[in-house]
Amino acid sequence: MRRTIFLGMALVAAGVPASAQRAITVDTPPAGRFDAAQVPPAPDYDGPANWASLPWIRDDGDMTAQGVAEGPQLRAPVDVFFIHSSVPLRRAVWNADTSDVWFNGDVGQTSIRNHASAFNGCCAIYAPRYRQANPAGEDPAARALAYSDVARAFAAFRTRVGDRPFILAGHGEGARIAQLLIERVIDGQPVAGRMVAAYLIGTPVTRDWLAARRGLAACSNATDTGCIVSWVSGLESGTHRRTHGPILCSNPIRWTSGPEIAPRATHRGAWMRNGAEFPEPSRAPDAGLVSARCDRDGVLRVSDPGGAYAELAGPDGSFAALDIPLFWLDLRDNAIARAAAFRAARR
């Protein structure tokens, strides 16, 4: 079993006692071998029940930091298809059940609230629930099941939004699934012409994978469109290293991939769910908190943010729990700018 920092962040934010946090944040491995006959029912994406966030429903994707205006999602000219990160499953199963209220609550209060919310300034958010593979297990069939749900959700999303421009976004396992969507459904297809950008955050996007794409390249500045943004973050002093060959690093303060340091003064702001009070009071972004640079391995090296943020670093200095929260306002402003650039170029 392994301890998962990501959910622990949400539980701290919700004021769950430390003893309970330790109990919940230990993954429960699947029992026995994967059995296709025992998987939960496939989610239906025609109605709202199997969406963690929708533009016309009040949900965790609508959260914003204090002093940051919530975008008018119902009038947004661009949509975002967001694929949530993995959360620990509380039962010994291979794949999550999208009717499980505990699973849905964990997803909403972590990945949707801390990650997807960064896109509500530019876009109408569509975030499907899916039969997420258990992060404490490793079976290609469980992952394939999760992807099959997301692929069906994406088809339903495209049917609903038609020819409107969209952003594809995901974090961690969600970003890995987004890569598969690009490979199998988007790259080289007419739909690629409607994609503002793909934000594949918290998963290693190798340069070799990118080179194999037919019509997509890395974004090279803050307003490039039809391109891919990705970073995997770690402490400047950490030992976290790439393990997948040269990977794409988009500095979320500068929006370039070079080794130049983006100083603290240019950092727009970190934000995540609040501390020990529930219901949580609104809090402003933490601006000027960190500097960042892309190292030679492609890891985004981040200066020590201190406080609650620093406590969420992994033993090797990785910031898997904070790839987006550390740059929440930077990402929000960039998505707004990139969406505007896409629309301006097509007028």
Coordinates of C-alpha atoms in Angstrom, one line a residue:
M1 CA 0.0 0.0 0.0
R2 CA 1.1 3.6 -0.6
R3 CA 0.1 6.9 0.9
T4 CA -1.6 9.3 -1.5
I5 CA -0.8 12.9 -0.8
F6 CA -3.5 14.3 -3.1
L7 CA -6.5 13.2 -1.1
G8 CA -4.7 14.1 2.1
M9 CA -4.7 17.7 0.9
A10 CA -8.4 17.7 0.5
L11 CA -9.0 16.2 3.9
V12 CA -6.8 18.7 5.7
A13 CA -8.8 21.4 3.8
A14 CA -12.0 19.9 5.0
G15 CA -10.9 19.8 8.7
V16 CA -10.8 16.0 8.9
P17 CA -8.8 15.0 12.1
A18 CA -5.3 13.7 11.5
S19 CA -6.0 10.2 12.7
A20 CA -8.9 9.9 10.1
Q21 CA -6.7 11.4 7.4
R22 CA -4.1 8.7 7.8
A23 CA -6.8 6.0 7.6
I24 CA -8.4 7.4 4.5
T25 CA -5.2 8.4 2.6
V26 CA -3.9 4.9 2.5
D27 CA -4.9 3.3 -0.8
T28 CA -6.9 0.0 -0.7
P29 CA -5.4 -2.4 -3.2
P30 CA -7.8 -4.3 -5.4
A31 CA -8.9 -7.8 -4.2
G32 CA -8.1 -10.6 -6.6
R33 CA -7.6 -10.3 -10.4
F34 CA -9.4 -8.0 -12.7
D35 CA -12.7 -9.5 -13.8
A36 CA -14.6 -7.8 -16.6
A37 CA -17.8 -9.4 -15.3
Q38 CA -17.5 -7.6 -12.0
V39 CA -16.9 -4.0 -13.2
P40 CA -19.4 -1.3 -12.1
P41 CA -22.1 -0.3 -14.6
A42 CA -21.0 1.9 -17.5
P43 CA -21.9 5.6 -16.9
D44 CA -24.5 7.2 -19.1
Y45 CA -23.3 10.7 -20.3
D46 CA -26.6 11.8 -21.8
G47 CA -27.9 13.3 -18.5
P48 CA -26.1 15.2 -15.8
A49 CA -25.6 12.4 -13.2
N50 CA -22.3 11.3 -14.5
W51 CA -20.6 14.7 -14.9
A52 CA -18.6 16.0 -12.0
S53 CA -18.9 19.5 -13.4
L54 CA -21.3 21.1 -15.9
P55 CA -21.6 24.8 -16.8
W56 CA -25.3 25.0 -15.9
I57 CA -25.0 23.2 -12.5
R58 CA -23.5 24.7 -9.3
D59 CA -20.6 22.4 -8.5
D60 CA -16.9 22.4 -7.4
G61 CA -15.8 23.6 -10.8
D62 CA -17.3 27.0 -10.0
M63 CA -15.0 27.7 -7.1
T64 CA -12.7 30.8 -7.3
A65 CA -10.2 32.4 -5.0
Q66 CA -11.2 35.6 -3.1
G67 CA -11.0 38.6 -5.3
V68 CA -11.1 36.5 -8.5
A69 CA -14.4 36.9 -10.4
E70 CA -16.1 33.7 -11.4
G71 CA -16.5 33.5 -15.2
P72 CA -19.9 33.5 -16.8
Q73 CA -19.8 29.8 -17.9
L74 CA -23.2 29.9 -19.5
R75 CA -22.0 32.7 -21.8
A76 CA -18.4 31.4 -22.3
P77 CA -17.4 31.2 -26.0
V78 CA -15.0 28.3 -25.3
D79 CA -15.5 24.9 -23.6
V80 CA -13.1 22.8 -21.6
F81 CA -13.2 19.0 -21.4
F82 CA -11.5 18.2 -18.1
I83 CA -10.4 14.8 -17.0
H84 CA -9.8 14.5 -13.3
S85 CA -6.8 13.0 -11.4
S86 CA -6.9 9.7 -9.7
V87 CA -8.1 9.6 -6.1
P88 CA -7.6 6.7 -3.7
L89 CA -10.5 4.2 -3.8
R90 CA -11.9 3.3 -0.4
R91 CA -12.9 -0.2 -1.4
A92 CA -10.8 -3.1 -2.7
V93 CA -12.0 -2.8 -6.3
W94 CA -10.2 -2.4 -9.6
N95 CA -12.4 0.5 -10.9
A96 CA -14.5 3.2 -9.2
D97 CA -18.2 3.1 -9.4
T98 CA -19.5 6.5 -10.6
S99 CA -22.6 6.2 -8.4
D100 CA -20.4 6.0 -5.3
V101 CA -21.0 9.2 -3.3
W102 CA -17.7 9.0 -1.4
F103 CA -15.7 8.6 -4.7
N104 CA -17.6 11.5 -6.3
G105 CA -17.1 13.7 -3.2
D106 CA -13.4 13.0 -3.2
V107 CA -13.1 13.8 -6.9
G108 CA -15.1 17.0 -6.5
Q109 CA -13.3 18.4 -3.5
T110 CA -9.8 17.7 -4.9
S111 CA -9.3 17.6 -8.6
I112 CA -12.4 19.5 -9.7
R113 CA -12.2 22.2 -7.0
N114 CA -8.4 22.6 -7.1
H115 CA -7.7 21.9 -10.7
A116 CA -10.7 22.2 -13.0
S117 CA -11.8 25.5 -11.4
A118 CA -8.7 27.2 -12.9
F119 CA -10.6 27.0 -16.2
N120 CA -13.9 28.6 -15.2
G121 CA -12.6 32.1 -16.1
C122 CA -12.3 31.2 -19.8
C123 CA -14.6 28.4 -20.4
A124 CA -17.7 26.3 -19.8
I125 CA -16.4 23.3 -17.8
Y126 CA -17.4 19.7 -18.7
A127 CA -15.8 17.1 -16.4
P128 CA -17.0 13.5 -16.7
R129 CA -17.2 11.0 -13.9
Y130 CA -15.5 7.8 -15.1
R131 CA -14.6 4.4 -13.7
Q132 CA -11.2 5.4 -12.6
A133 CA -8.6 2.6 -12.2
N134 CA -7.5 2.0 -8.7
P135 CA -4.1 3.8 -8.2
A136 CA -3.1 0.9 -5.9
G137 CA -3.4 -1.6 -8.6
E138 CA -1.8 -2.1 -12.0
D139 CA -3.8 -3.9 -14.7
P140 CA -4.1 -2.7 -18.4
A141 CA -7.7 -3.8 -18.5
A142 CA -8.7 -1.5 -15.6
R143 CA -7.0 1.4 -17.3
A144 CA -8.6 0.5 -20.6
L145 CA -12.0 0.5 -18.9
A146 CA -11.4 4.0 -17.5
Y147 CA -10.3 5.3 -21.0
S148 CA -13.4 3.8 -22.6
D149 CA -15.6 5.9 -20.4
V150 CA -13.7 9.1 -21.1
A151 CA -13.8 8.4 -24.8
R152 CA -17.6 8.0 -24.7
A153 CA -17.9 11.1 -22.6
F154 CA -15.8 13.1 -25.1
A155 CA -18.0 11.9 -27.9
A156 CA -21.1 13.1 -25.9
F157 CA -19.3 16.4 -25.2
R158 CA -18.5 17.0 -28.9
T159 CA -22.1 16.2 -29.8
R160 CA -23.4 18.7 -27.3
V161 CA -21.0 21.6 -28.1
G162 CA -20.8 21.0 -31.8
D163 CA -18.2 23.2 -33.6
R164 CA -17.4 25.4 -30.6
P165 CA -13.7 25.8 -29.7
F166 CA -12.5 23.7 -26.8
I167 CA -9.6 23.1 -24.4
L168 CA -8.6 19.6 -23.5
A169 CA -7.2 19.4 -20.0
G170 CA -6.3 16.9 -17.4
H171 CA -4.0 16.3 -14.4
G172 CA -2.1 13.1 -13.5
E173 CA -3.9 10.0 -14.7
G174 CA -6.5 12.4 -16.3
A175 CA -3.7 13.9 -18.4
R176 CA -2.5 10.4 -19.4
I177 CA -6.0 9.6 -20.6
A178 CA -6.1 12.9 -22.5
Q179 CA -2.9 11.8 -24.3
L180 CA -4.7 8.7 -25.5
L181 CA -7.6 10.8 -26.6
I182 CA -5.2 12.9 -28.7
E183 CA -3.6 9.8 -30.2
R184 CA -6.9 8.0 -31.0
V185 CA -9.5 10.7 -31.6
I186 CA -8.0 14.1 -32.1
D187 CA -4.6 14.2 -33.8
G188 CA -4.9 14.5 -37.5
Q189 CA -8.7 14.7 -37.4
P190 CA -11.0 17.7 -38.1
V191 CA -11.8 18.1 -34.4
A192 CA -8.1 19.1 -33.9
G193 CA -8.9 22.4 -35.7
R194 CA -11.3 23.3 -32.9
M195 CA -8.8 22.6 -30.0
V196 CA -7.5 25.8 -28.5
A197 CA -4.8 23.8 -26.6
A198 CA -4.2 20.7 -24.6
Y199 CA -3.0 21.1 -21.0
L200 CA -1.5 17.8 -20.0
I201 CA -0.3 18.5 -16.5
G202 CA 1.3 16.3 -14.0
T203 CA 2.1 13.5 -16.4
P204 CA 5.4 13.0 -18.4
V205 CA 4.8 14.0 -22.0
T206 CA 7.9 12.7 -23.8
R207 CA 9.4 14.6 -26.7
D208 CA 9.3 11.3 -28.7
W209 CA 5.5 11.1 -28.2
L210 CA 5.1 14.7 -29.2
A211 CA 7.3 14.1 -32.3
A212 CA 5.0 11.3 -33.4
R213 CA 1.9 13.5 -33.6
R214 CA 0.8 14.6 -37.0
G215 CA -0.5 18.1 -36.4
L216 CA 0.4 19.0 -32.8
A217 CA 3.5 20.6 -31.3
A218 CA 4.5 22.1 -27.9
C219 CA 3.2 25.6 -27.1
S220 CA 6.1 28.0 -27.3
N221 CA 4.6 31.1 -25.7
A222 CA 1.6 32.3 -23.8
T223 CA -0.8 32.7 -26.7
D224 CA 0.2 29.8 -29.0
T225 CA -2.9 27.7 -30.0
G226 CA -3.5 24.2 -31.3
C227 CA -0.6 23.0 -29.2
I228 CA 0.3 21.2 -26.0
V229 CA 1.2 22.5 -22.6
S230 CA 2.7 20.2 -20.0
W231 CA 4.8 20.2 -16.8
V232 CA 5.7 17.9 -13.9
S233 CA 6.8 19.9 -10.9
G234 CA 9.3 19.3 -8.1
L235 CA 11.1 21.2 -5.4
E236 CA 14.3 23.0 -6.6
S237 CA 16.2 21.1 -3.9
G238 CA 14.4 17.8 -4.5
T239 CA 15.7 14.6 -6.1
H240 CA 12.7 13.9 -8.3
R241 CA 14.0 13.1 -11.8
R242 CA 12.4 12.1 -15.1
T243 CA 12.1 8.4 -15.9
H244 CA 10.6 8.5 -19.4
G245 CA 13.2 10.2 -21.5
P246 CA 13.2 13.9 -22.4
I247 CA 9.9 15.4 -21.4
L248 CA 8.0 18.5 -22.3
C249 CA 8.3 21.3 -19.7
S250 CA 6.1 24.4 -20.0
N251 CA 7.0 27.0 -17.4
P252 CA 3.6 28.1 -16.1
I253 CA 4.9 31.5 -15.0
R254 CA 6.7 32.4 -18.3
W255 CA 4.9 30.0 -20.6
T256 CA 8.1 29.1 -22.3
S257 CA 10.2 25.9 -22.2
G258 CA 13.7 27.3 -21.8
P259 CA 15.9 27.1 -18.7
E260 CA 15.5 30.7 -17.7
I261 CA 14.1 31.2 -14.1
A262 CA 10.8 32.9 -13.8
P263 CA 11.2 35.0 -10.6
R264 CA 8.8 35.1 -7.7
A265 CA 7.9 38.7 -8.6
T266 CA 6.2 37.4 -11.8
H267 CA 4.3 34.5 -10.1
R268 CA 0.6 35.4 -10.3
G269 CA -0.6 33.2 -7.5
A270 CA -1.1 29.8 -5.9
W271 CA -4.5 28.7 -4.5
M272 CA -6.0 25.6 -3.1
R273 CA -8.8 24.6 -0.8
N274 CA -8.5 26.3 2.6
G275 CA -7.3 25.0 5.9
A276 CA -9.1 23.6 8.9
E277 CA -12.4 25.4 8.9
F278 CA -15.6 24.0 7.4
P279 CA -17.4 25.4 5.6
E280 CA -14.2 27.0 4.3
P281 CA -13.9 30.8 4.1
S282 CA -12.8 32.4 0.9
R283 CA -9.1 33.1 0.6
A284 CA -7.0 35.1 -1.8
P285 CA -4.3 33.6 -4.1
D286 CA -0.8 33.6 -2.7
A287 CA 1.0 35.8 -5.3
G288 CA 4.8 36.0 -5.6
L289 CA 5.1 32.7 -3.7
V290 CA 7.5 30.8 -6.0
S291 CA 10.0 31.0 -8.8
A292 CA 10.2 28.2 -11.4
R293 CA 12.5 26.9 -14.1
C294 CA 12.7 23.9 -16.5
D295 CA 15.7 21.8 -15.8
R296 CA 17.7 19.7 -18.3
D297 CA 15.5 16.6 -17.5
G298 CA 12.3 18.5 -18.3
V299 CA 11.2 18.7 -14.6
L300 CA 9.8 22.1 -13.5
R301 CA 11.9 23.1 -10.6
V302 CA 10.0 25.2 -8.1
S303 CA 11.4 27.2 -5.2
D304 CA 10.3 26.2 -1.7
P305 CA 6.7 27.7 -1.2
G306 CA 6.8 27.2 2.5
G307 CA 3.8 26.7 4.8
A308 CA 1.0 24.2 3.9
Y309 CA 2.2 24.0 0.3
A310 CA 5.7 22.7 1.3
E311 CA 4.2 20.1 3.6
L312 CA 2.6 18.5 0.5
A313 CA 5.9 17.7 -1.3
G314 CA 6.6 14.0 -1.8
P315 CA 9.7 12.4 -0.1
D316 CA 11.7 13.0 -3.3
G317 CA 10.5 16.6 -3.5
S318 CA 7.9 16.0 -6.2
F319 CA 4.8 18.2 -6.2
A320 CA 2.3 15.9 -7.7
A321 CA -0.4 17.3 -5.4
L322 CA 0.5 20.9 -6.4
D323 CA 1.2 20.9 -10.2
I324 CA -1.9 23.1 -10.7
P325 CA -2.6 24.7 -7.2
L326 CA 0.9 26.3 -7.1
F327 CA 0.1 28.1 -10.4
W328 CA -3.7 28.3 -10.2
L329 CA -4.0 31.9 -11.1
D330 CA -1.2 31.8 -13.7
L331 CA -3.0 28.9 -15.4
R332 CA -6.4 30.7 -15.1
D333 CA -5.1 33.9 -16.7
N334 CA -3.2 31.9 -19.4
A335 CA -6.3 29.9 -20.4
I336 CA -8.2 33.2 -20.8
A337 CA -5.5 34.6 -23.0
R338 CA -5.0 31.5 -25.1
A339 CA -8.8 31.2 -25.7
A340 CA -9.0 34.8 -26.7
A341 CA -6.0 34.4 -29.1
F342 CA -7.7 31.4 -30.7
R343 CA -10.9 33.3 -31.3
A344 CA -9.1 36.4 -32.6
A345 CA -7.2 34.4 -35.1
R346 CA -10.4 33.0 -36.5
R347 CA -12.4 36.2 -36.9

